[in-house]
Amino acid sequence: MSYPTTETLRDRAVAALERCGADPAAFGGGAAARSPITGAEVLPVGHASAADADAAIGRAEAAFRVWRTTPAPARGALVRRFGELLREHKSDLADLVTIEVGKSRSEAAGEVQEMIDVCEFAVGLSRQLYGRTMPSERPGHRLMETWHPLGVVGVVTAFNFPVAVWSWNTAVALVCGNTVVWKPSELAPLTALGCHALLARAAAEAGAPADVHQVVLGGAEVGGRLVDDSRVALLSATGSVRMGREVGPRVAARFGRSLLELGGNNAAVVTDSADLDLAVRGVVFAAAGTAGQRCTSLRRLIVHEDVADALVDRVVDAYSKLRIGDPFDDSTLVGPLIGPGAYEAMRGALRRAEEAGGTVLVGGGRRLAETAPGAYYAEPAVVRMPVQAEVVREETFAPILYVLTYSDFDEAVALHNAVPQGLSSSVFTRDQREAERFLAADGSDCGIVNVNIGTSGAEIGGAFGGEKETGGGRESGSDSWRAYMRRATNTVNFSEELPLAQGVSFL
C-alpha cells in the first residue's frame, strides 16, 4: 500500500478549498492544520483572538434582528441552496475530512451525505414549526402557543465528526430563525473553512444576511467567549465529559441554554438466541470503524456465556483481517488515530485492563511506524475481561473492545447500565421479550437503544443524544428543533367580557 506524501495532501486540500470558494492564501498564520495520515502539517491557518470572537458574536446578533422576522419557508430556501452546494462539493469536503481526521473515503463521504440529509430535513421543518391550540376554560377566549427564534447559537464541535454535527445544529438553527457562530475543533479547521465558504455563497444567493453564519478558528480562549457571552442564547457543545462539566455551569450561571453531547461508553448485549453472523458484522463495524473514534463506538461487548467463545473467536478472526492504512485507499477499513495522545491513551488503557485481569486477544500494537513515523495507526484490540473494572467504565477514545460475559438477562442489563455514560446501546437477540425488555423503562438507560444493529451509524431523522454524563442534549431529527426556539403561551380574548381563570372574582 502506497501512502500520499504531505505535499500531495497539501495540494489536494488546497484544490478542494478553492473549489469550495475558500481562499487558502487568506488563512494567515499562527497555527497549522495537520493530517493524521502522515502526522505532518498541511497548511497554515490563522487563529481568532478573543476580540475576534466578540466581534463575530456582535455581527451574528445584528444579523439575527433581520433573520428572525424572515418567514421560516424563506429561511428554508437558504438551507435548501446550501444542501445543493453540498451535493456539488461532496467529494471536496470528503477529501478535507479524510485529510484532517483520517476517516476512510467511505466514512468521509458518508459524513458529508449526513449534512445533505439534515439539510433536506431542515427544509421540510421550515414549514412545520408547529405550535398548539388548547381549549380555554373561559368563554370567548383562545389559548395557544407560538415558537420564536432564540438569537445567536454558538456551536462548538469535536474533531471526530468535524462537519456533520455542525450541520445538525446549523441547518436546524437557521430555519428556526437563529444565527450561528461556529468554533470548530482545532484539529479540523480546513473542513470548517470549506463549509463556511459554501454556506456564505448560499446566503448570498438566497438573499440572506451576510453575517447569518460566522466561523472563528481558535482554542479554549475563543470557545470560552461563546460560553460566557450573554449574547449567545444557546451553546451547543460536543466534546468530553470534562469539557461539559466546565461549560454547563458557566452557561447556566448567566441563565443561558446549553445543549451538551459528551462522552459515550457504549455496549452491545449479545444473547444466546442471537444471529451470530449479524452480531459479528454489527460489532466489528461499531467497534473498529473510524478507528474507534466515534462517540457511539462500541466499547463493551456483553455476551451470554453459552455463545461467548464462538462469538469472540469470530470477532477476533475478523479483527485480524482488518485492512489498516491509508484512508484514501478504497480497500482500507481502519485509518489512523488522530494523534500520539490517542495512541498513548489506548496503550495506557490496555495496561490497566491487563492489571485488572484482562487478556488482550488481538491488536493493541502500532502499524506503519516506519512508513509514516509521524502517524499513529493502531491495531483495534479485543480484551476479554473477568469483571467490569474501572478502566472498562471509562471512555478511551480508541479502538478497544472489552468483552464481558453474563448468564441471566437481568445481569446483562445491570452490567450495561453500570457506567456513568448513557449514549448508545444495542441488543442482538431473536427473542422478542428480550428485545422489548431492553427497550423498556427498566432496560437500557441510554438515549439511543437499538435492536439487532450496532451502536453507531445513527440516522438524522431521530433525535441524537444521551443521558447521564453524556449530557442529556438532543440534536438533528424528531422534535429537537424545540431546543433552538423559545415558547410563548398566548391567550386571545375575542369576547366583550373579561372573565378570570379559575373562577377568580376581582372588582
mmCIF file of N, CA and C in Angstrom, residues 201-271:
data_model
loop_
_atom_site.group_PDB
_atom_site.id
_atom_site.type_symbol
_atom_site.label_atom_id
_atom_site.label_comp_id
_atom_site.label_asym_id
_atom_site.label_seq_id
_atom_site.Cartn_x
_atom_site.Cartn_y
_atom_site.Cartn_z
ATOM 1 N N ARG A 201 -21.831 31.420 0.344
ATOM 2 C CA ARG A 201 -22.316 31.518 -1.037
ATOM 3 C C ARG A 201 -23.819 31.286 -1.090
ATOM 4 N N ALA A 202 -24.305 30.293 -0.341
ATOM 5 C CA ALA A 202 -25.740 30.020 -0.313
ATOM 6 C C ALA A 202 -26.503 31.217 0.240
ATOM 7 N N ALA A 203 -25.960 31.851 1.286
ATOM 8 C CA ALA A 203 -26.625 33.015 1.876
ATOM 9 C C ALA A 203 -26.727 34.149 0.868
ATOM 10 N N ALA A 204 -25.653 34.383 0.128
ATOM 11 C CA ALA A 204 -25.674 35.454 -0.873
ATOM 12 C C ALA A 204 -26.701 35.169 -1.965
ATOM 13 N N GLU A 205 -26.752 33.923 -2.415
ATOM 14 C CA GLU A 205 -27.678 33.573 -3.493
ATOM 15 C C GLU A 205 -29.128 33.565 -3.014
ATOM 16 N N ALA A 206 -29.338 33.280 -1.724
ATOM 17 C CA ALA A 206 -30.702 33.228 -1.193
ATOM 18 C C ALA A 206 -31.160 34.577 -0.647
ATOM 19 N N GLY A 207 -30.287 35.578 -0.670
ATOM 20 C CA GLY A 207 -30.661 36.895 -0.169
ATOM 21 C C GLY A 207 -30.716 36.981 1.338
ATOM 22 N N ALA A 208 -30.000 36.091 2.033
ATOM 23 C CA ALA A 208 -29.960 36.111 3.498
ATOM 24 C C ALA A 208 -28.897 37.102 3.966
ATOM 25 N N PRO A 209 -28.971 37.568 5.200
ATOM 26 C CA PRO A 209 -27.918 38.454 5.719
ATOM 27 C C PRO A 209 -26.554 37.792 5.622
ATOM 28 N N ALA A 210 -25.552 38.556 5.251
ATOM 29 C CA ALA A 210 -24.211 38.008 5.055
ATOM 30 C C ALA A 210 -23.638 37.422 6.338
ATOM 31 N N ASP A 211 -24.045 37.952 7.474
ATOM 32 C CA ASP A 211 -23.468 37.526 8.747
ATOM 33 C C ASP A 211 -24.323 36.503 9.482
ATOM 34 N N VAL A 212 -25.184 35.822 8.744
ATOM 35 C CA VAL A 212 -26.051 34.831 9.379
ATOM 36 C C VAL A 212 -25.232 33.680 9.957
ATOM 37 N N HIS A 213 -24.026 33.485 9.441
ATOM 38 C CA HIS A 213 -23.134 32.438 9.956
ATOM 39 C C HIS A 213 -21.724 32.988 10.064
ATOM 40 N N GLN A 214 -21.086 32.710 11.188
ATOM 41 C CA GLN A 214 -19.708 33.126 11.438
ATOM 42 C C GLN A 214 -18.897 31.891 11.841
ATOM 43 N N VAL A 215 -17.631 31.866 11.461
ATOM 44 C CA VAL A 215 -16.735 30.816 11.922
ATOM 45 C C VAL A 215 -15.526 31.470 12.571
ATOM 46 N N VAL A 216 -15.139 30.978 13.747
ATOM 47 C CA VAL A 216 -13.976 31.502 14.455
ATOM 48 C C VAL A 216 -13.054 30.337 14.784
ATOM 49 N N LEU A 217 -11.861 30.359 14.229
ATOM 50 C CA LEU A 217 -10.878 29.318 14.498
ATOM 51 C C LEU A 217 -10.091 29.690 15.737
ATOM 52 N N GLY A 218 -9.818 28.726 16.579
ATOM 53 C CA GLY A 218 -9.041 29.035 17.767
ATOM 54 C C GLY A 218 -9.165 27.968 18.824
ATOM 55 N N GLY A 219 -8.594 28.269 19.968
ATOM 56 C CA GLY A 219 -8.558 27.320 21.059
ATOM 57 C C GLY A 219 -9.548 27.641 22.159
ATOM 58 N N ALA A 220 -9.133 27.297 23.376
ATOM 59 C CA ALA A 220 -10.037 27.410 24.517
ATOM 60 C C ALA A 220 -10.473 28.842 24.771
ATOM 61 N N GLU A 221 -9.603 29.807 24.498
ATOM 62 C CA GLU A 221 -9.970 31.201 24.754
ATOM 63 C C GLU A 221 -11.151 31.621 23.878
ATOM 64 N N VAL A 222 -11.113 31.210 22.621
ATOM 65 C CA VAL A 222 -12.202 31.550 21.707
ATOM 66 C C VAL A 222 -13.483 30.836 22.125
ATOM 67 N N GLY A 223 -13.372 29.543 22.435
ATOM 68 C CA GLY A 223 -14.548 28.818 22.892
ATOM 69 C C GLY A 223 -15.120 29.409 24.165
ATOM 70 N N GLY A 224 -14.228 29.897 25.033
ATOM 71 C CA GLY A 224 -14.677 30.498 26.283
ATOM 72 C C GLY A 224 -15.523 31.739 26.081
ATOM 73 N N ARG A 225 -15.254 32.470 25.008
ATOM 74 C CA ARG A 225 -16.072 33.665 24.739
ATOM 75 C C ARG A 225 -17.501 33.261 24.390
ATOM 76 N N LEU A 226 -17.669 32.171 23.657
ATOM 77 C CA LEU A 226 -19.017 31.692 23.349
ATOM 78 C C LEU A 226 -19.715 31.186 24.607
ATOM 79 N N VAL A 227 -18.957 30.571 25.495
ATOM 80 C CA VAL A 227 -19.522 30.042 26.729
ATOM 81 C C VAL A 227 -20.049 31.169 27.619
ATOM 82 N N ASP A 228 -19.295 32.251 27.725
ATOM 83 C CA ASP A 228 -19.578 33.275 28.735
ATOM 84 C C ASP A 228 -20.370 34.478 28.228
ATOM 85 N N ASP A 229 -20.504 34.638 26.919
ATOM 86 C CA ASP A 229 -21.148 35.833 26.375
ATOM 87 C C ASP A 229 -22.667 35.702 26.438
ATOM 88 N N SER A 230 -23.320 36.629 27.096
ATOM 89 C CA SER A 230 -24.775 36.565 27.265
ATOM 90 C C SER A 230 -25.520 36.752 25.949
ATOM 91 N N ARG A 231 -24.843 37.243 24.912
ATOM 92 C CA ARG A 231 -25.493 37.371 23.611
ATOM 93 C C ARG A 231 -25.677 36.015 22.932
ATOM 94 N N VAL A 232 -24.972 34.999 23.399
ATOM 95 C CA VAL A 232 -25.124 33.636 22.859
ATOM 96 C C VAL A 232 -26.253 32.960 23.636
ATOM 97 N N ALA A 233 -27.392 32.869 22.997
ATOM 98 C CA ALA A 233 -28.589 32.370 23.690
ATOM 99 C C ALA A 233 -28.515 30.877 23.964
ATOM 100 N N LEU A 234 -27.937 30.134 23.035
ATOM 101 C CA LEU A 234 -27.802 28.684 23.177
ATOM 102 C C LEU A 234 -26.391 28.302 22.785
ATOM 103 N N LEU A 235 -25.742 27.511 23.625
ATOM 104 C CA LEU A 235 -24.435 26.962 23.282
ATOM 105 C C LEU A 235 -24.581 25.458 23.117
ATOM 106 N N SER A 236 -24.311 24.975 21.917
ATOM 107 C CA SER A 236 -24.300 23.547 21.649
ATOM 108 C C SER A 236 -22.850 23.099 21.580
ATOM 109 N N ALA A 237 -22.437 22.234 22.497
ATOM 110 C CA ALA A 237 -21.032 21.845 22.592
ATOM 111 C C ALA A 237 -20.898 20.329 22.584
ATOM 112 N N THR A 238 -20.005 19.851 21.745
ATOM 113 C CA THR A 238 -19.709 18.422 21.649
ATOM 114 C C THR A 238 -18.275 18.205 22.103
ATOM 115 N N GLY A 239 -18.076 17.261 23.010
ATOM 116 C CA GLY A 239 -16.728 17.009 23.497
ATOM 117 C C GLY A 239 -16.730 16.047 24.662
ATOM 118 N N SER A 240 -15.735 16.172 25.506
ATOM 119 C CA SER A 240 -15.549 15.253 26.622
ATOM 120 C C SER A 240 -16.459 15.605 27.792
ATOM 121 N N VAL A 241 -16.603 14.656 28.700
ATOM 122 C CA VAL A 241 -17.341 14.908 29.932
ATOM 123 C C VAL A 241 -16.650 16.017 30.725
ATOM 124 N N ARG A 242 -15.332 15.996 30.740
ATOM 125 C CA ARG A 242 -14.582 17.044 31.447
ATOM 126 C C ARG A 242 -14.943 18.422 30.907
ATOM 127 N N MET A 243 -15.009 18.551 29.590
ATOM 128 C CA MET A 243 -15.401 19.820 28.978
ATOM 129 C C MET A 243 -16.814 20.200 29.389
ATOM 130 N N GLY A 244 -17.724 19.236 29.383
ATOM 131 C CA GLY A 244 -19.107 19.521 29.744
ATOM 132 C C GLY A 244 -19.266 19.963 31.185
ATOM 133 N N ARG A 245 -18.466 19.391 32.091
ATOM 134 C CA ARG A 245 -18.528 19.796 33.495
ATOM 135 C C ARG A 245 -18.134 21.260 33.672
ATOM 136 N N GLU A 246 -17.273 21.737 32.799
ATOM 137 C CA GLU A 246 -16.850 23.130 32.882
ATOM 138 C C GLU A 246 -17.832 24.054 32.181
ATOM 139 N N VAL A 247 -18.278 23.650 31.001
ATOM 140 C CA VAL A 247 -19.121 24.513 30.180
ATOM 141 C C VAL A 247 -20.523 24.664 30.753
ATOM 142 N N GLY A 248 -21.137 23.557 31.143
ATOM 143 C CA GLY A 248 -22.526 23.593 31.593
ATOM 144 C C GLY A 248 -22.788 24.591 32.703
ATOM 145 N N PRO A 249 -22.029 24.545 33.815
ATOM 146 C CA PRO A 249 -22.279 25.504 34.905
ATOM 147 C C PRO A 249 -22.026 26.958 34.511
ATOM 148 N N ARG A 250 -21.058 27.187 33.623
ATOM 149 C CA ARG A 250 -20.779 28.568 33.224
ATOM 150 C C ARG A 250 -21.913 29.147 32.397
ATOM 151 N N VAL A 251 -22.469 28.359 31.503
ATOM 152 C CA VAL A 251 -23.612 28.837 30.717
ATOM 153 C C VAL A 251 -24.816 29.019 31.634
ATOM 154 N N ALA A 252 -25.023 28.086 32.542
ATOM 155 C CA ALA A 252 -26.165 28.180 33.460
ATOM 156 C C ALA A 252 -26.049 29.399 34.368
ATOM 157 N N ALA A 253 -24.820 29.756 34.733
ATOM 158 C CA ALA A 253 -24.628 30.888 35.639
ATOM 159 C C ALA A 253 -25.118 32.195 35.033
ATOM 160 N N ARG A 254 -25.109 32.294 33.716
ATOM 161 C CA ARG A 254 -25.640 33.503 33.062
ATOM 162 C C ARG A 254 -27.060 33.270 32.533
ATOM 163 N N PHE A 255 -27.676 32.156 32.957
ATOM 164 C CA PHE A 255 -29.038 31.793 32.562
ATOM 165 C C PHE A 255 -29.175 31.592 31.059
ATOM 166 N N GLY A 256 -28.080 31.145 30.437
ATOM 167 C CA GLY A 256 -28.154 30.742 29.038
ATOM 168 C C GLY A 256 -28.586 29.292 28.925
ATOM 169 N N ARG A 257 -28.788 28.862 27.706
ATOM 170 C CA ARG A 257 -29.144 27.470 27.455
ATOM 171 C C ARG A 257 -27.921 26.738 26.924
ATOM 172 N N SER A 258 -27.783 25.468 27.299
ATOM 173 C CA SER A 258 -26.714 24.646 26.739
ATOM 174 C C SER A 258 -27.287 23.334 26.237
ATOM 175 N N LEU A 259 -26.672 22.831 25.185
ATOM 176 C CA LEU A 259 -27.019 21.547 24.602
ATOM 177 C C LEU A 259 -25.713 20.765 24.542
ATOM 178 N N LEU A 260 -25.565 19.755 25.396
ATOM 179 C CA LEU A 260 -24.286 19.075 25.559
ATOM 180 C C LEU A 260 -24.347 17.656 24.994
ATOM 181 N N GLU A 261 -23.369 17.337 24.151
ATOM 182 C CA GLU A 261 -23.178 15.974 23.648
ATOM 183 C C GLU A 261 -21.780 15.550 24.079
ATOM 184 N N LEU A 262 -21.707 14.699 25.109
ATOM 185 C CA LEU A 262 -20.434 14.403 25.759
ATOM 186 C C LEU A 262 -20.058 12.928 25.542
ATOM 187 N N GLY A 263 -19.425 12.316 26.528
ATOM 188 C CA GLY A 263 -18.840 11.002 26.324
ATOM 189 C C GLY A 263 -19.845 9.881 26.146
ATOM 190 N N GLY A 264 -19.349 8.795 25.558
ATOM 191 C CA GLY A 264 -20.142 7.579 25.415
ATOM 192 C C GLY A 264 -19.298 6.367 25.780
ATOM 193 N N ASN A 265 -19.911 5.378 26.393
ATOM 194 C CA ASN A 265 -19.226 4.122 26.716
ATOM 195 C C ASN A 265 -20.203 3.015 26.343
ATOM 196 N N ASN A 266 -20.350 2.817 25.052
ATOM 197 C CA ASN A 266 -21.486 2.102 24.503
ATOM 198 C C ASN A 266 -21.288 0.596 24.538
ATOM 199 N N ALA A 267 -22.380 -0.111 24.748
ATOM 200 C CA ALA A 267 -22.320 -1.569 24.879
ATOM 201 C C ALA A 267 -23.345 -2.233 23.990
ATOM 202 N N ALA A 268 -23.017 -3.463 23.584
ATOM 203 C CA ALA A 268 -23.962 -4.337 22.893
ATOM 204 C C ALA A 268 -24.114 -5.602 23.706
ATOM 205 N N VAL A 269 -25.355 -5.984 23.944
ATOM 206 C CA VAL A 269 -25.650 -7.254 24.600
ATOM 207 C C VAL A 269 -25.954 -8.274 23.506
ATOM 208 N N VAL A 270 -25.252 -9.409 23.545
ATOM 209 C CA VAL A 270 -25.500 -10.487 22.582
ATOM 210 C C VAL A 270 -26.036 -11.676 23.357
ATOM 211 N N THR A 271 -27.293 -12.030 23.091
ATOM 212 C CA THR A 271 -27.955 -13.097 23.838
ATOM 213 C C THR A 271 -27.674 -14.456 23.204
#
